[in-house]
Coordinates of N, CA and C in Angstrom, one line a residue:
M1 N 106.6 117.7 92.5 CA 105.4 116.8 92.2 C 105.8 115.9 91.0
E2 N 106.6 116.4 90.1 CA 106.9 115.5 89.0 C 107.7 114.3 89.4
E3 N 108.5 114.4 90.5 CA 109.2 113.2 91.0 C 108.3 112.3 91.7
I4 N 107.2 112.8 92.2 CA 106.3 112.0 93.0 C 105.3 111.2 92.2
C5 N 104.7 111.9 91.2 CA 103.6 111.3 90.4 C 103.7 111.7 88.9
G6 N 104.9 111.9 88.4 CA 105.1 112.3 87.1 C 104.8 111.2 86.1
G7 N 105.1 111.4 84.8 CA 104.7 110.5 83.8 C 105.1 109.1 83.9
D8 N 106.3 108.8 84.4 CA 106.8 107.4 84.5 C 106.6 106.8 85.8
K9 N 106.0 107.5 86.8 CA 105.7 107.0 88.1 C 104.4 106.3 88.1
P10 N 104.3 105.3 89.0 CA 103.0 104.6 89.1 C 101.9 105.4 89.8
F11 N 100.7 104.8 89.8 CA 99.5 105.5 90.4 C 99.8 105.7 91.9
L12 N 99.4 106.8 92.4 CA 99.6 107.2 93.8 C 98.2 107.4 94.4
A13 N 98.0 106.9 95.6 CA 96.7 107.0 96.3 C 96.4 108.5 96.4
P14 N 95.1 108.9 96.2 CA 94.7 110.3 96.2 C 95.1 111.0 97.6
N15 N 94.9 110.3 98.7 CA 95.3 110.9 100.0 C 96.8 111.2 100.1
D16 N 97.6 110.3 99.6 CA 99.0 110.5 99.6 C 99.4 111.6 98.7
L17 N 98.7 111.7 97.5 CA 99.0 112.8 96.6 C 98.7 114.1 97.2
Q18 N 97.5 114.2 97.9 CA 97.1 115.5 98.6 C 98.1 115.8 99.7
T19 N 98.6 114.8 100.5 CA 99.5 115.1 101.6 C 100.8 115.6 101.0
K20 N 101.3 115.0 99.9 CA 102.6 115.5 99.3 C 102.4 116.9 98.8
H21 N 101.2 117.1 98.2 CA 101.0 118.5 97.6 C 101.0 119.5 98.7
L22 N 100.3 119.2 99.8 CA 100.3 120.2 100.9 C 101.7 120.4 101.5
Q23 N 102.5 119.4 101.6 CA 103.8 119.5 102.1 C 104.7 120.4 101.2
L24 N 104.6 120.1 99.9 CA 105.4 120.8 98.9 C 105.0 122.3 98.8
K25 N 103.7 122.5 98.9 CA 103.1 123.8 98.8 C 103.6 124.6 100.0
E26 N 103.6 124.0 101.2 CA 104.1 124.7 102.4 C 105.6 125.0 102.3
E27 N 106.3 124.1 101.8 CA 107.8 124.3 101.6 C 108.0 125.5 100.6
S28 N 107.2 125.5 99.5 CA 107.4 126.5 98.5 C 107.1 127.9 99.0
V29 N 106.0 128.0 99.8 CA 105.6 129.3 100.4 C 106.7 129.7 101.4
K30 N 107.2 128.8 102.2 CA 108.2 129.1 103.2 C 109.5 129.6 102.5
L31 N 109.8 129.0 101.4 CA 111.0 129.4 100.6 C 110.8 130.8 100.0
F32 N 109.6 131.0 99.5 CA 109.3 132.3 98.9 C 109.3 133.4 99.9
R33 N 108.8 133.1 101.1 CA 108.8 134.1 102.2 C 110.2 134.4 102.7
G34 N 111.1 133.3 102.6 CA 112.4 133.4 103.2 C 113.4 134.2 102.3
V35 N 113.0 134.5 101.1 CA 113.9 135.2 100.2 C 113.5 136.7 100.2
K36 N 114.6 137.5 100.4 CA 114.3 139.0 100.4 C 113.9 139.5 99.0
K37 N 112.9 140.4 99.0 CA 112.4 140.9 97.8 C 112.3 142.4 97.8
M38 N 112.4 143.0 96.6 CA 112.3 144.4 96.5 C 110.8 144.8 96.4
G39 N 110.4 145.9 96.9 CA 109.0 146.3 96.7 C 108.2 146.2 97.9
G40 N 108.6 145.6 98.9 CA 107.9 145.6 100.2 C 106.9 144.4 100.2
E41 N 106.2 144.4 101.4 CA 105.3 143.3 101.7 C 104.1 143.3 100.7
E42 N 103.5 144.4 100.5 CA 102.3 144.5 99.6 C 102.6 144.0 98.2
F43 N 103.8 144.4 97.7 CA 104.2 144.0 96.4 C 104.4 142.5 96.2
S44 N 105.0 141.9 97.3 CA 105.3 140.5 97.2 C 104.1 139.6 97.5
R45 N 103.1 140.2 98.2 CA 101.8 139.5 98.5 C 101.1 139.1 97.2
R46 N 101.2 139.9 96.2 CA 100.5 139.6 94.9 C 101.2 138.4 94.3
Y47 N 102.6 138.4 94.3 CA 103.3 137.3 93.7 C 103.1 136.0 94.5
L48 N 102.9 136.1 95.8 CA 102.7 134.9 96.7 C 101.3 134.3 96.3
Q49 N 100.3 135.2 96.1 CA 99.0 134.7 95.7 C 99.1 134.0 94.3
Q50 N 99.9 134.6 93.4 CA 100.1 134.0 92.1 C 100.8 132.7 92.2
L51 N 101.8 132.6 93.0 CA 102.5 131.3 93.3 C 101.5 130.2 93.8
E52 N 100.7 130.6 94.8 CA 99.8 129.6 95.3 C 98.7 129.2 94.3
S53 N 98.2 130.1 93.5 CA 97.2 129.7 92.5 C 97.8 128.9 91.4
E54 N 99.1 129.1 91.0 CA 99.7 128.3 90.0 C 100.0 126.9 90.6
I55 N 100.4 126.8 91.9 CA 100.6 125.5 92.5 C 99.3 124.7 92.5
D56 N 98.2 125.4 92.9 CA 96.9 124.7 92.9 C 96.4 124.2 91.6
E57 N 96.7 125.0 90.5 CA 96.3 124.6 89.2 C 97.1 123.4 88.7
L58 N 98.4 123.4 89.0 CA 99.2 122.3 88.7 C 98.8 121.0 89.5
Y59 N 98.4 121.2 90.7 CA 97.9 120.1 91.5 C 96.7 119.5 90.9
I60 N 95.8 120.3 90.4 CA 94.6 119.7 89.7 C 95.0 118.9 88.4
Q61 N 96.0 119.4 87.7 CA 96.5 118.7 86.5 C 97.1 117.4 87.0
Y62 N 97.9 117.4 88.1 CA 98.5 116.2 88.6 C 97.4 115.2 89.0
I63 N 96.4 115.6 89.6 CA 95.3 114.7 90.0 C 94.7 114.0 88.8
K64 N 94.4 114.8 87.7 CA 93.9 114.2 86.5 C 94.9 113.2 85.9
H65 N 96.1 113.6 85.9 CA 97.2 112.7 85.3 C 97.3 111.4 86.2
N66 N 97.3 111.6 87.5 CA 97.3 110.4 88.4 C 96.1 109.5 88.2
D67 N 95.0 110.1 88.1 CA 93.7 109.3 87.9 C 93.8 108.5 86.6
S68 N 94.4 109.0 85.6 CA 94.5 108.3 84.3 C 95.4 107.1 84.4
K69 N 96.2 107.0 85.4 CA 97.1 105.8 85.7 C 96.3 104.7 86.4
N70 N 95.2 105.0 87.0 CA 94.5 104.1 87.9 C 93.8 103.1 86.9
I71 N 94.3 101.8 87.0 CA 93.7 100.8 86.1 C 92.2 100.5 86.4
F72 N 91.9 100.6 87.7 CA 90.5 100.3 88.1 C 89.5 101.4 87.6
H73 N 90.0 102.6 87.6 CA 89.2 103.7 87.1 C 89.0 103.5 85.6
A74 N 90.0 103.1 84.9 CA 89.9 102.9 83.4 C 89.0 101.7 83.1
A75 N 89.0 100.7 83.9 CA 88.3 99.5 83.6 C 86.9 99.4 84.2
R76 N 86.5 100.5 84.8 CA 85.2 100.5 85.4 C 84.0 100.4 84.4
T77 N 84.1 101.1 83.3 CA 83.0 101.0 82.3 C 82.9 99.6 81.7
P78 N 84.0 99.0 81.2 CA 83.8 97.7 80.6 C 83.4 96.6 81.7
A79 N 83.9 96.8 82.9 CA 83.5 95.8 84.0 C 82.0 96.0 84.3
T80 N 81.5 97.2 84.3 CA 80.1 97.4 84.6 C 79.3 96.8 83.4
L81 N 79.7 97.0 82.2 CA 78.9 96.5 81.1 C 79.0 94.9 81.0
F82 N 80.2 94.3 81.4 CA 80.3 92.9 81.5 C 79.3 92.3 82.5
V83 N 79.2 93.0 83.7 CA 78.4 92.5 84.7 C 76.9 92.6 84.3
V84 N 76.5 93.6 83.6 CA 75.1 93.7 83.1 C 74.9 92.6 82.1
I85 N 75.9 92.3 81.2 CA 75.7 91.2 80.2 C 75.5 89.9 81.0
F86 N 76.4 89.7 81.9 CA 76.3 88.4 82.7 C 75.0 88.2 83.4
I87 N 74.6 89.3 84.1 CA 73.3 89.2 84.9 C 72.1 89.0 83.9
T88 N 72.1 89.7 82.8 CA 70.9 89.5 81.9 C 71.0 88.2 81.3
Y89 N 72.2 87.6 81.0 CA 72.3 86.3 80.4 C 71.8 85.2 81.4
V90 N 72.1 85.3 82.7 CA 71.6 84.4 83.7 C 70.1 84.5 83.8
I91 N 69.6 85.7 83.9 CA 68.2 85.9 84.1 C 67.4 85.4 82.9
A92 N 68.0 85.6 81.7 CA 67.3 85.1 80.5 C 67.3 83.6 80.5
G93 N 68.4 83.0 80.9 CA 68.4 81.5 80.9 C 67.4 81.0 81.9
V94 N 67.4 81.5 83.1 CA 66.5 81.0 84.1 C 65.0 81.3 83.7
T95 N 64.7 82.5 83.3 CA 63.3 82.7 82.9 C 62.9 82.0 81.7
G96 N 63.8 81.7 80.7 CA 63.5 80.9 79.6 C 63.2 79.4 80.0
F97 N 64.0 79.0 80.9 CA 63.8 77.6 81.4 C 62.5 77.4 82.1
I98 N 62.0 78.4 82.9 CA 60.7 78.2 83.6 C 59.6 78.6 82.7
G99 N 59.8 79.1 81.5 CA 58.7 79.4 80.6 C 58.3 80.8 80.5
L100 N 59.0 81.7 81.1 CA 58.7 83.1 80.9 C 59.4 83.7 79.8
D101 N 59.0 83.4 78.6 CA 59.7 83.7 77.4 C 59.8 85.2 77.1
I102 N 58.7 86.0 77.5 CA 58.7 87.4 77.3 C 59.9 88.1 78.1
I103 N 60.0 87.7 79.4 CA 61.1 88.2 80.2 C 62.4 87.8 79.7
A104 N 62.5 86.6 79.2 CA 63.8 86.1 78.6 C 64.2 86.9 77.4
S105 N 63.2 87.1 76.5 CA 63.4 87.9 75.3 C 63.9 89.3 75.7
L106 N 63.2 89.9 76.7 CA 63.6 91.3 77.1 C 65.0 91.3 77.6
C107 N 65.4 90.3 78.4 CA 66.8 90.2 78.9 C 67.8 90.0 77.8
N108 N 67.4 89.2 76.8 CA 68.3 89.0 75.7 C 68.5 90.3 74.9
M109 N 67.4 91.1 74.8 CA 67.5 92.3 74.1 C 68.4 93.3 74.8
I110 N 68.3 93.4 76.1 CA 69.1 94.2 77.0 C 70.6 93.7 76.9
M111 N 70.8 92.4 76.9 CA 72.1 91.9 76.8 C 72.7 92.3 75.4
G112 N 72.0 92.2 74.4 CA 72.5 92.5 73.0 C 72.8 94.0 72.9
L113 N 72.0 94.8 73.5 CA 72.2 96.3 73.4 C 73.5 96.6 74.3
T114 N 73.6 95.9 75.4 CA 74.8 96.2 76.2 C 76.0 95.7 75.5
L115 N 76.0 94.6 74.8 CA 77.1 94.1 74.1 C 77.5 95.1 73.0
I116 N 76.5 95.6 72.3 CA 76.8 96.6 71.2 C 77.4 97.9 71.9
T117 N 76.9 98.3 73.0 CA 77.5 99.4 73.7 C 78.9 99.2 74.1
L118 N 79.2 98.0 74.6 CA 80.6 97.6 75.0 C 81.5 97.6 73.8
C119 N 81.0 97.1 72.6 CA 81.9 97.1 71.4 C 82.1 98.6 70.9
T120 N 81.0 99.4 71.0 CA 81.1 100.8 70.6 C 82.1 101.5 71.5
W121 N 82.0 101.3 72.8 CA 82.9 101.9 73.8 C 84.4 101.5 73.5
A122 N 84.6 100.2 73.2 CA 86.0 99.7 72.9 C 86.5 100.4 71.6
Y123 N 85.6 100.6 70.6 CA 86.0 101.2 69.3 C 86.4 102.7 69.6
I124 N 85.6 103.3 70.4 CA 85.9 104.8 70.7 C 87.2 104.9 71.4
R125 N 87.5 104.0 72.4 CA 88.7 104.1 73.1 C 89.9 103.8 72.2
Y126 N 89.7 102.9 71.3 CA 90.8 102.5 70.4 C 91.1 103.6 69.4
S127 N 90.0 104.1 68.8 CA 90.2 105.0 67.6 C 90.3 106.5 68.1
G128 N 89.7 106.8 69.2 CA 89.7 108.2 69.6 C 88.6 109.1 68.9
E129 N 87.8 108.4 68.1 CA 86.7 109.1 67.4 C 85.5 109.1 68.3
Y130 N 84.6 110.0 68.1 CA 83.3 110.1 68.8 C 83.5 110.1 70.3
R131 N 84.4 110.9 70.8 CA 84.7 110.9 72.2 C 83.6 111.4 73.1
E132 N 82.7 112.2 72.5 CA 81.5 112.7 73.3 C 80.6 111.5 73.6
L133 N 80.4 110.6 72.6 CA 79.6 109.4 72.8 C 80.3 108.5 73.9
G134 N 81.6 108.4 73.8 CA 82.3 107.6 74.8 C 82.2 108.2 76.2
A135 N 82.1 109.5 76.3 CA 81.9 110.1 77.6 C 80.5 109.8 78.1
V136 N 79.5 109.8 77.2 CA 78.1 109.5 77.7 C 78.1 108.1 78.1
I137 N 78.7 107.1 77.4 CA 78.7 105.7 77.8 C 79.4 105.6 79.2
D138 N 80.5 106.3 79.4 CA 81.2 106.3 80.7 C 80.3 106.8 81.8
Q139 N 79.5 107.9 81.6 CA 78.6 108.5 82.6 C 77.5 107.5 82.9
V140 N 76.9 106.9 81.9 CA 75.8 105.9 82.1 C 76.3 104.7 82.9
A141 N 77.5 104.2 82.5 CA 78.0 103.1 83.2 C 78.4 103.4 84.7
A142 N 78.9 104.7 84.9 CA 79.2 105.1 86.3 C 77.9 105.2 87.1
A143 N 76.9 105.8 86.5 CA 75.6 105.9 87.2 C 75.0 104.6 87.5
L144 N 75.1 103.7 86.5 CA 74.6 102.3 86.8 C 75.3 101.6 87.9
W145 N 76.7 101.8 87.9 CA 77.5 101.2 89.0 C 77.1 101.8 90.3
D146 N 77.0 103.1 90.4 CA 76.7 103.8 91.7 C 75.3 103.5 92.2
Q147 N 74.3 103.4 91.3 CA 73.0 103.3 91.7 C 72.6 101.8 91.9
A148 N 73.1 100.9 91.2 CA 72.6 99.5 91.3 C 73.7 98.5 91.6
L149 N 74.7 98.4 90.8 CA 75.6 97.3 91.0 C 76.4 97.5 92.3
Y150 N 76.8 98.7 92.7 CA 77.6 98.8 93.9 C 76.7 98.4 95.1
K151 N 75.4 98.7 95.1 CA 74.6 98.3 96.2 C 74.4 96.8 96.2
L152 N 74.3 96.2 95.1 CA 74.3 94.7 95.1 C 75.6 94.1 95.6
Y153 N 76.7 94.7 95.2 CA 78.0 94.2 95.7 C 78.2 94.4 97.2
S154 N 77.7 95.6 97.7 CA 77.8 95.9 99.1 C 76.9 94.9 99.9
A155 N 75.8 94.6 99.4 CA 74.9 93.7 100.1 C 75.5 92.3 100.1
A156 N 76.1 91.9 99.0 CA 76.7 90.6 98.9 C 77.9 90.5 99.9
A157 N 78.7 91.6 99.9 CA 79.9 91.6 100.8 C 79.4 91.5 102.3
T158 N 78.4 92.3 102.6 CA 77.8 92.2 104.0 C 77.3 90.9 104.3
H159 N 76.6 90.2 103.4 CA 76.1 88.9 103.6 C 77.2 87.9 103.8
R160 N 78.3 88.0 103.0 CA 79.5 87.1 103.2 C 80.1 87.4 104.5
H161 N 80.2 88.6 105.0 CA 80.8 88.9 106.3 C 80.0 88.3 107.4
L162 N 78.6 88.5 107.3 CA 77.8 87.9 108.3 C 77.8 86.4 108.3
Y163 N 77.9 85.8 107.2 CA 78.0 84.3 107.1 C 79.3 83.9 107.8
H164 N 80.4 84.5 107.5 CA 81.7 84.1 108.1 C 81.7 84.4 109.6
Q165 N 80.9 85.4 110.1 CA 80.8 85.6 111.5 C 80.0 84.5 112.2
A166 N 78.9 84.1 111.5 CA 78.0 83.1 112.1 C 78.6 81.7 112.0
F167 N 79.3 81.4 110.9 CA 79.9 80.1 110.7 C 81.4 80.2 110.5
P168 N 82.2 80.4 111.5 CA 83.6 80.6 111.3 C 84.3 79.3 110.8
A169 N 85.4 79.5 110.1 CA 86.1 78.3 109.6 C 86.8 77.7 110.7
P170 N 87.0 76.3 110.7 CA 87.7 75.7 111.8 C 89.2 76.1 111.7
K171 N 89.7 76.3 112.9 CA 91.1 76.8 113.1 C 92.0 75.6 113.1
S172 N 93.2 75.8 112.5 CA 94.2 74.7 112.5 C 94.9 74.8 113.9
E173 N 95.6 73.7 114.2 CA 96.3 73.7 115.5 C 97.3 74.7 115.7
S174 N 98.0 75.1 114.7 CA 99.1 76.1 114.8 C 98.5 77.4 115.1
T175 N 97.4 77.8 114.6 CA 96.8 79.1 114.9 C 96.2 79.1 116.3
E176 N 95.7 78.0 116.8 CA 95.2 77.9 118.1 C 96.4 78.0 119.1
Q177 N 97.5 77.4 118.8 CA 98.7 77.5 119.7 C 99.2 78.9 119.7
S178 N 99.3 79.5 118.6 CA 99.8 80.9 118.5 C 98.9 81.9 119.3
E179 N 97.6 81.6 119.3 CA 96.7 82.5 120.1 C 96.8 82.2 121.6
K180 N 97.1 81.0 122.0 CA 97.3 80.7 123.4 C 98.6 81.4 123.9
K181 N 99.6 81.4 123.0 CA 100.9 82.1 123.3 C 100.7 83.5 123.5
K182 N 99.8 84.1 122.8 CA 99.5 85.6 122.9 C 98.9 85.9 124.2
I183 N 98.1 85.0 124.7 CA 97.3 85.2 126.0 C 98.3 84.9 127.1

């Protein structure tokens, strides 16, 4: 596993990591069973269970190590906070323009608190102090992403897909000719 997703190796997709783990675990068990042992079957069964449990524990550690290499996982919290800042900035501008100053002030307050949270999160990541607070900020940002922003993103992506289905882009002559050749 060290050769597959060790320290200097790049991020590996979780499905590929699991597939490699299962293959290597099966090879290890097959090799263990292929070697003659003293003490009989019952005696070696205990060591086989110990081998499998150690392999599974190491796999969990490799999952965590592999996840730490994922740039998108690491950038999820600041991206979520930037999106909140941007959305509240736009809403504050629009509501201030049409005269709803109370809503604009509320959005500006939320934007300011989110900016302070982002700066606090960056300091925590940089210094390593107050890690518990950093974990809370990560959890809140993840919940915000899962509950609100991801749904907005999915709706926008679906709308974009429907728009492209209803109004397809004009095809160039070369793509039309290649499609005729396929037929």
